[in-house]
XYZ file of C-alpha atoms in Angstrom:
334
model
C 0.000 0.000 0.000
C 2.966 2.322 0.544
C 4.650 3.033 -2.769
C 6.651 5.743 -4.495
C 4.662 7.921 -6.922
C 4.352 6.734 -10.510
C 3.111 10.015 -11.998
C 4.851 13.199 -13.139
C 2.062 15.481 -11.954
C 3.795 18.434 -10.273
C 7.210 16.759 -10.619
C 8.567 17.958 -13.988
C 12.255 18.763 -13.741
C 12.565 17.083 -10.344
C 16.111 15.754 -9.665
C 16.751 12.117 -10.511
C 16.693 9.829 -7.500
C 17.176 6.084 -7.150
C 14.349 6.118 -4.601
C 11.813 7.027 -7.281
C 9.821 4.394 -9.125
C 10.084 6.534 -12.270
C 11.460 9.937 -13.196
C 10.308 13.289 -14.557
C 13.648 14.964 -15.303
C 14.588 15.641 -18.933
C 17.335 13.024 -18.590
C 14.740 10.289 -18.012
C 14.170 9.943 -21.748
C 17.825 9.123 -22.338
C 17.832 6.753 -19.363
C 14.520 5.154 -20.307
C 13.117 5.757 -16.804
C 10.321 8.264 -17.422
C 6.938 7.856 -15.771
C 4.151 6.773 -18.080
C 2.563 10.229 -18.098
C 5.843 12.142 -18.640
C 4.874 13.412 -22.102
C 1.399 14.463 -20.974
C 2.701 16.494 -18.054
C 6.226 17.502 -19.014
C 6.416 17.334 -22.782
C 5.801 20.271 -25.143
C 2.445 21.721 -24.205
C 2.303 19.698 -21.017
C 0.313 21.284 -18.210
C 2.706 20.498 -15.362
C 5.427 23.102 -15.751
C 9.027 22.443 -14.768
C 9.152 25.656 -12.755
C 6.344 24.310 -10.560
C 8.439 21.372 -9.329
C 9.947 21.723 -5.859
C 13.711 21.317 -5.935
C 15.870 19.850 -3.182
C 17.378 23.297 -2.580
C 13.938 24.858 -2.209
C 12.980 22.218 0.345
C 16.025 23.143 2.440
C 15.189 26.827 2.170
C 11.476 26.617 2.961
C 12.021 24.217 5.878
C 14.490 26.659 7.458
C 11.941 29.434 7.014
C 9.185 27.357 8.638
C 11.548 26.476 11.484
C 12.178 30.156 12.092
C 8.446 30.886 12.082
C 7.535 28.284 14.721
C 6.778 30.967 17.275
C 4.631 28.604 19.365
C 7.358 26.025 19.922
C 8.295 25.073 23.473
C 11.041 27.041 25.167
C 13.893 25.204 26.907
C 12.262 25.987 30.261
C 8.901 24.518 29.171
C 10.030 20.882 29.066
C 12.286 18.722 31.216
C 13.086 15.274 29.817
C 14.335 12.152 31.535
C 15.817 10.051 28.682
C 17.314 7.386 31.003
C 18.770 4.349 29.212
C 20.397 4.617 25.809
C 19.428 1.403 24.036
C 22.048 -0.171 21.797
C 21.333 -1.963 18.509
C 21.358 -5.332 20.258
C 18.722 -4.206 22.757
C 15.984 -2.822 20.523
C 14.398 -6.199 19.861
C 14.306 -7.444 23.442
C 10.951 -5.909 24.309
C 12.148 -5.007 27.803
C 11.411 -1.763 29.601
C 14.872 -0.289 30.098
C 13.573 3.156 31.095
C 11.039 2.562 33.879
C 10.515 6.226 34.748
C 8.306 8.615 32.760
C 10.041 10.310 29.842
C 8.851 13.772 30.876
C 9.881 15.218 34.218
C 8.040 18.483 33.646
C 5.834 20.165 31.064
C 4.630 23.742 31.249
C 0.900 23.227 30.755
C 0.427 26.868 29.779
C 1.401 25.659 26.308
C -1.890 23.798 26.107
C -3.850 27.052 26.307
C -2.432 28.322 23.008
C -5.127 28.154 20.297
C -3.392 25.649 17.993
C -2.552 23.393 20.941
C -5.978 23.490 22.551
C -7.782 22.862 19.257
C -5.358 20.022 18.479
C -5.958 18.349 21.851
C -9.723 18.310 21.260
C -9.168 16.088 18.212
C -7.359 13.305 20.048
C -10.428 11.619 21.569
C -12.331 11.473 18.276
C -11.032 8.096 17.110
C -11.553 4.385 17.584
C -8.085 2.980 18.177
C -8.527 -0.359 16.412
C -8.743 -0.858 12.669
C -11.811 -2.623 11.308
C -14.216 -0.443 13.300
C -16.109 2.251 11.435
C -15.405 5.797 12.600
C -18.549 7.695 13.543
C -17.864 11.348 12.850
C -20.219 13.703 14.663
C -21.087 17.280 13.779
C -19.059 18.413 16.797
C -16.010 16.491 15.589
C -16.319 18.079 12.149
C -16.382 21.500 13.832
C -13.272 20.556 15.800
C -11.479 19.679 12.570
C -12.455 23.021 11.044
C -11.484 24.890 14.226
C -8.026 23.291 14.261
C -7.343 24.005 10.601
C -8.640 27.534 11.049
C -6.296 28.136 13.981
C -3.206 26.766 12.247
C -3.952 28.872 9.169
C -3.837 31.983 11.367
C -0.178 31.299 12.137
C 2.630 32.941 10.213
C 4.156 29.508 9.655
C 1.190 28.051 7.780
C 0.596 31.251 5.844
C 4.213 31.016 4.660
C 3.706 27.393 3.627
C 0.567 28.293 1.682
C 2.349 31.190 -0.063
C 5.150 28.836 -1.093
C 2.736 26.212 -2.437
C 0.724 28.853 -4.281
C 3.928 30.082 -5.960
C 4.489 26.478 -7.027
C 1.052 26.393 -8.625
C -0.252 23.778 -6.186
C -3.163 25.893 -4.948
C -4.955 28.922 -6.290
C -6.546 30.091 -3.047
C -6.324 29.621 0.691
C -9.776 28.023 0.666
C -8.586 25.417 -1.830
C -5.580 24.702 0.399
C -7.793 24.375 3.481
C -10.145 21.966 1.732
C -7.243 19.831 0.598
C -5.704 19.818 4.098
C -9.000 18.538 5.425
C -9.197 15.851 2.742
C -5.637 14.554 3.001
C -5.544 14.580 6.824
C -9.120 13.931 7.969
C -10.648 12.064 5.033
C -11.569 8.504 6.027
C -10.404 5.352 4.285
C -10.324 1.648 5.110
C -7.313 -0.152 6.542
C -9.294 -3.345 7.021
C -12.602 -5.111 6.301
C -13.920 -2.287 4.135
C -14.820 -0.083 7.095
C -14.007 3.632 7.014
C -11.742 3.155 9.995
C -8.709 5.366 9.499
C -7.383 8.743 8.453
C -3.980 10.330 8.091
C -4.508 12.420 11.200
C -5.460 9.436 13.335
C -2.562 7.301 12.150
C 0.090 10.022 12.438
C -1.029 12.098 15.393
C -3.278 9.928 17.533
C -1.561 6.520 17.064
C -3.310 3.500 15.681
C -2.479 -0.175 16.147
C -2.612 -2.125 12.918
C -2.103 -5.910 12.935
C -0.297 -5.737 9.601
C 1.854 -2.682 10.260
C 2.338 -2.628 14.012
C 1.549 0.555 15.888
C 2.004 4.015 14.476
C 4.113 6.178 16.711
C 1.753 9.087 16.823
C 2.942 12.497 17.795
C 5.637 12.826 20.389
C 4.958 15.497 22.300
C 5.109 11.837 22.753
C 2.972 9.060 21.640
C 0.168 8.318 21.035
C -0.185 12.060 20.886
C 2.229 14.667 22.112
C -0.279 15.912 24.665
C -0.969 12.340 25.745
C 2.684 11.587 26.393
C 3.055 14.823 28.261
C 0.207 13.397 30.283
C 2.532 10.427 30.692
C 4.611 12.526 33.054
C 1.723 11.962 35.460
C 0.830 8.406 34.390
C 2.610 5.146 33.519
C 1.639 5.301 29.846
C 5.086 6.527 28.764
C 7.051 4.084 30.869
C 7.816 1.724 27.999
C 9.983 4.325 26.311
C 13.638 3.626 25.626
C 15.292 6.425 23.653
C 18.088 4.944 21.512
C 19.326 8.331 20.292
C 19.104 10.917 23.116
C 20.790 14.259 22.620
C 23.353 15.155 25.277
C 21.604 18.463 25.980
C 18.004 19.571 25.668
C 18.605 23.284 25.278
C 16.422 24.064 22.299
C 13.210 22.859 20.693
C 11.961 21.365 18.500
C 14.248 18.369 18.545
C 13.949 14.744 17.478
C 13.981 11.765 19.815
C 14.451 8.156 18.788
C 12.685 5.733 21.094
C 11.098 2.345 21.506
C 7.888 1.769 23.402
C 5.046 -0.577 24.176
C 1.435 0.518 23.987
C -1.904 -1.253 24.002
C -0.260 -4.643 23.508
C 1.984 -3.512 20.654
C 5.749 -3.058 20.804
C 7.648 -0.703 18.513
C 11.356 -1.462 18.408
C 12.536 1.862 16.998
C 10.594 4.993 16.208
C 11.258 8.702 16.183
C 9.297 11.899 16.591
C 9.481 15.624 17.165
C 9.514 16.952 20.700
C 8.712 20.543 21.562
C 7.362 21.660 18.198
C 4.006 23.337 17.771
C 1.103 21.513 16.103
C 1.320 23.826 13.089
C 5.041 23.137 12.659
C 4.641 19.390 12.501
C 1.537 19.269 10.323
C 3.122 21.913 8.092
C 6.339 19.943 7.526
C 4.474 16.688 6.926
C 2.145 18.405 4.451
C 5.072 19.992 2.627
C 6.848 16.649 2.279
C 3.690 14.780 1.314
C 3.094 17.230 -1.528
C 6.725 17.548 -2.600
C 8.109 14.025 -2.094
C 5.250 11.540 -1.573
C 6.516 8.019 -1.042
C 10.132 9.150 -0.739
C 12.532 10.632 1.767
C 12.098 14.403 1.989
C 15.371 16.076 2.980
C 15.051 19.255 5.050
C 17.155 21.626 7.146
C 16.127 22.885 10.593
C 18.372 25.334 12.379
C 21.295 24.239 10.234
C 20.755 20.540 11.018
C 19.833 18.015 8.338
C 16.642 16.040 8.857
C 14.475 13.803 6.681
C 10.773 13.052 6.716
C 9.155 10.047 5.071
C 5.557 10.154 3.904
C 3.435 7.634 2.026
C 0.133 8.082 0.199
C -2.743 5.658 0.678
C -3.036 3.888 -2.663
C -6.303 1.942 -2.338
C -8.692 4.901 -2.473
C -8.758 8.595 -3.288
C -10.731 11.751 -2.531
C -11.712 14.725 -4.663
C -10.425 14.436 -8.229
C -8.087 11.519 -7.607
C -6.075 12.995 -4.752
C -4.365 10.653 -2.313
C -4.948 10.475 1.426
C -1.956 10.506 3.757
C -1.230 6.943 4.872
C 1.619 7.799 7.213
C 4.296 10.407 7.868
C 7.199 10.332 10.261
C 10.525 11.967 10.979
C 13.469 9.651 10.426
C 15.651 8.673 13.350
C 18.743 10.880 13.720
C-alpha cells in the first residue's frame, strides 16, 4: 500500500533519485526511466510546468523558514526530559522496559492554552483505536477539525507554507488549500474489512495499532499524541519508552527523539518523533513533504541541522479528483 509515486504530476524537472519508481527529469528519456505520463505532463504543451516542481534546494530553504516561524514552539524551560537508558542496537528487539521512569519530568501546561494546541488536543479523543471499526464522525467532531485548521492557518508559519505552495502552482486560493488539508488529513479510508476506519490524522497524530503494520508512533509530544505523552509525566503510559538516540543536551526545541515503546499490547522497536514543536510546525512539515516528495525521503534543514521526513500516500482509495490520502508520515531517526 505504501509506494513511491508513478506520476509526473507536479514533478517535472525534479532531480533524478534512485528512490523514485520513475522519473520526470529531462534526462529520463535518455535513461529510459520516465513515468508513463511524462509526455502528458512535461512534454511540449504539457500542463505540469518544470518551474512548478519543488527542488531539493527549495525544500532546504522553505524548511528553514518554517523552522524560524515556529513561534509557538516550546522554550527550553517549558520541558524537562528524563531520557534514562540509551538502548544499543542489540537491545531494541528485546521488548524489555529499560527506562522505567516517565520520559517527561516536567511540562509547562500553559502551552496547552495556546489556540493551535488546545484545538489540536480536542481532536485526540475522536477516534476508535482499532482498525476494522467504522469511525462515527459527529457534527461536533467536524467543527473541531475546522477549528483546528482555522487556527493553524492563522499562524505565520502556515501562511508562509501556503504562499510557497501557491507560488508552485499547487493551490490557487487559501480556501482550496484548506479543503485539501481537510481531505488529506481527515478524510476517512479503510485499513481493514472495508470499514471507514482510518485517516492520516489518526494514524500520524493519535496513534493506531494495525495488525499488519504494528503501531504508528503518533505524535511525540510523545505518543500516542504529544499531549498524551506529556500526560505520561503523570501516568505510567510513557514508561515503555527507551530512547536509543538521546541528545546530550536539551537546550532548544523542537528536537527529534528516537525511542522504543510498548502501547496497548503492541511493541515498537525503533521509532522517532518531534519533541517541543508546535502543532502547526509538525503538520506543516508533513504536508510539505507529502506534496513535494510523496513516497520518498524528503530532505530538510532545521536550524542548520539536516533532517528527513518520510511520507506515504494511501493507494487503495482517493478523494476529490483523484487525490491521495496521507497513509503515514514520520521523521526519520537521527
